[in-house]
């Protein structure tokens, strides 16, 4: 069984590092992308198991990216964890993410949850 | 407009004078002149008829005609003087002319003997009308002297009783005129007083008017200043809310990063920690959490003040909410040696409509507040239904309680209660303010039942919203 891939889409460097470490700790192979455009391009090439998506991104917004992911047939098995500072905004999204984490996101929590997601996938 | 006869007559009779009293006398003189002119005119006609019918000798006719013409000329002169110069001079001349006239009415001896008593009565009576009241006595005196002088010159008999009679007669017009004079003087005084009063009142009114105008201008100025201050305050408040909101967002990102890295350290992902290092990391995490709560509170406060906070109403299970609060805070209560218990009354609907996140925030705020201020004992979270239309959440503690005087300030933003507890337990005091504002936003209300040494009970009462299926 290959190592599952996680895409961390987050422009804040330190936060991205925490997310990456958390998912690595949970047993994922990770790729970190700092903008919406780059993420859009990369998603044409790879099919990640899990995406951690920041809502406030430069370029293409997280909301738009989420809608694209949800419409993409290839990515229908991909889990999306949305990280946002605004809880009310996340609960109002038209396209539902698998998980919403309100910033500041706890390292422990993210590790725990991504481990759980991985286990679900393995079932 | 053609003037009526009466108007024309008035024009002839009136004299231009400043004082109404002088004008009145002038008018009387003119009336007398007119009356006598008419009388003598008629007399002349009678004489003419008598002469033409040979009943009157020519010598007599000429004598009387001369007399009447002299009278006419004199009257015209008096009228002119009265009208254009002086009423007093005209009146004196009139009385003189009248006296001369009556002296011609008979033989001098006859005049002095008895008739003078009657004849002289007229000038005496008229004097008071034409001059001041006492003029009758002066005329009576002058006539007495005249009669006496004539009697001396003509060597006639003197009638002393006549002289006394003049003065007695003079009393009658004196009384009448004096009363009239007094009445006029009174009237003038009253008039003057009235004028003064009117003038005074007018001045007062003008002053009051001026003061009122100044007040209006002042009001307008104050109003403008208030308007300006109000709009400035609005802008400032808006700016403050936006600034707070931005700063809070900007703060949360690095704050989250600090927490994340500290948790990474604690998890041993970047290497095992010594006991001392682990302790330091625990402190970082704990303080970071406090700071995060504070920043979140500031953000909420800013949004509440700006009216931008929106509720996310959805059905939720009350048990889930209570359980969530319990699991989140039981550890904290336990650490302090406090007992946290929960209780849901059976008549509370299991599913309610509301913003679960915000209700959770309210309860976390109230319960952690109670944990913070209660040194020993218990904290109870109770959900009940006070009546058909409402449900309520109660947080009861065995803490030191809050003095009644302080109740009204408890829910104010950025305020803490005075006392030793406050100084030990630092905080900005936003928690309860946010709780109250959220409760208000949910169309509910919060009450506090507490006193010093009696513990506290916060009750949030909320309307039961209909769940549409």
PDB file of N, CA and C in Angstrom, chain B residues 220-236:
ATOM      1  N   UNK B 220     -29.081  76.291  17.672  1.00  0.00           N
ATOM      2  CA  UNK B 220     -28.698  75.832  16.333  1.00  0.00           C
ATOM      3  C   UNK B 220     -27.230  75.433  16.327  1.00  0.00           C
ATOM      4  N   UNK B 221     -26.436  76.298  16.984  1.00  0.00           N
ATOM      5  CA  UNK B 221     -24.992  76.039  17.049  1.00  0.00           C
ATOM      6  C   UNK B 221     -24.720  74.737  17.785  1.00  0.00           C
ATOM      7  N   UNK B 222     -25.379  74.591  18.947  1.00  0.00           N
ATOM      8  CA  UNK B 222     -25.197  73.372  19.745  1.00  0.00           C
ATOM      9  C   UNK B 222     -25.614  72.160  18.935  1.00  0.00           C
ATOM     10  N   UNK B 223     -26.732  72.316  18.258  1.00  0.00           N
ATOM     11  CA  UNK B 223     -27.269  71.239  17.437  1.00  0.00           C
ATOM     12  C   UNK B 223     -26.280  70.829  16.357  1.00  0.00           C
ATOM     13  N   UNK B 224     -25.736  71.862  15.701  1.00  0.00           N
ATOM     14  CA  UNK B 224     -24.753  71.593  14.645  1.00  0.00           C
ATOM     15  C   UNK B 224     -23.548  70.864  15.218  1.00  0.00           C
ATOM     16  N   UNK B 225     -23.093  71.389  16.384  1.00  0.00           N
ATOM     17  CA  UNK B 225     -21.918  70.784  17.023  1.00  0.00           C
ATOM     18  C   UNK B 225     -22.206  69.328  17.378  1.00  0.00           C
ATOM     19  N   UNK B 226     -23.430  69.111  17.902  1.00  0.00           N
ATOM     20  CA  UNK B 226     -23.830  67.748  18.284  1.00  0.00           C
ATOM     21  C   UNK B 226     -23.873  66.836  17.065  1.00  0.00           C
ATOM     22  N   UNK B 227     -24.465  67.380  16.001  1.00  0.00           N
ATOM     23  CA  UNK B 227     -24.564  66.612  14.753  1.00  0.00           C
ATOM     24  C   UNK B 227     -23.183  66.186  14.283  1.00  0.00           C
ATOM     25  N   UNK B 228     -22.271  67.180  14.328  1.00  0.00           N
ATOM     26  CA  UNK B 228     -20.905  66.935  13.883  1.00  0.00           C
ATOM     27  C   UNK B 228     -20.252  65.873  14.770  1.00  0.00           C
ATOM     28  N   UNK B 229     -20.411  66.089  16.107  1.00  0.00           N
ATOM     29  CA  UNK B 229     -19.809  65.152  17.059  1.00  0.00           C
ATOM     30  C   UNK B 229     -20.380  63.750  16.846  1.00  0.00           C
ATOM     31  N   UNK B 230     -21.693  63.724  16.589  1.00  0.00           N
ATOM     32  CA  UNK B 230     -22.354  62.422  16.396  1.00  0.00           C
ATOM     33  C   UNK B 230     -21.805  61.715  15.166  1.00  0.00           C
ATOM     34  N   UNK B 231     -21.705  62.466  14.044  1.00  0.00           N
ATOM     35  CA  UNK B 231     -21.218  61.825  12.827  1.00  0.00           C
ATOM     36  C   UNK B 231     -19.749  61.422  12.984  1.00  0.00           C
ATOM     37  N   UNK B 232     -18.999  62.287  13.715  1.00  0.00           N
ATOM     38  CA  UNK B 232     -17.605  61.941  13.967  1.00  0.00           C
ATOM     39  C   UNK B 232     -17.503  60.673  14.809  1.00  0.00           C
ATOM     40  N   UNK B 233     -18.373  60.625  15.835  1.00  0.00           N
ATOM     41  CA  UNK B 233     -18.368  59.453  16.713  1.00  0.00           C
ATOM     42  C   UNK B 233     -18.718  58.198  15.918  1.00  0.00           C
ATOM     43  N   UNK B 234     -19.694  58.335  15.012  1.00  0.00           N
ATOM     44  CA  UNK B 234     -20.097  57.197  14.179  1.00  0.00           C
ATOM     45  C   UNK B 234     -18.930  56.697  13.343  1.00  0.00           C
ATOM     46  N   UNK B 235     -18.254  57.682  12.713  1.00  0.00           N
ATOM     47  CA  UNK B 235     -17.109  57.328  11.874  1.00  0.00           C
ATOM     48  C   UNK B 235     -16.027  56.672  12.724  1.00  0.00           C
ATOM     49  N   UNK B 236     -15.781  57.306  13.910  1.00  0.00           N
ATOM     50  CA  UNK B 236     -14.740  56.782  14.796  1.00  0.00           C
ATOM     51  C   UNK B 236     -15.070  55.358  15.237  1.00  0.00           C
TER      52      UNK B 236
END
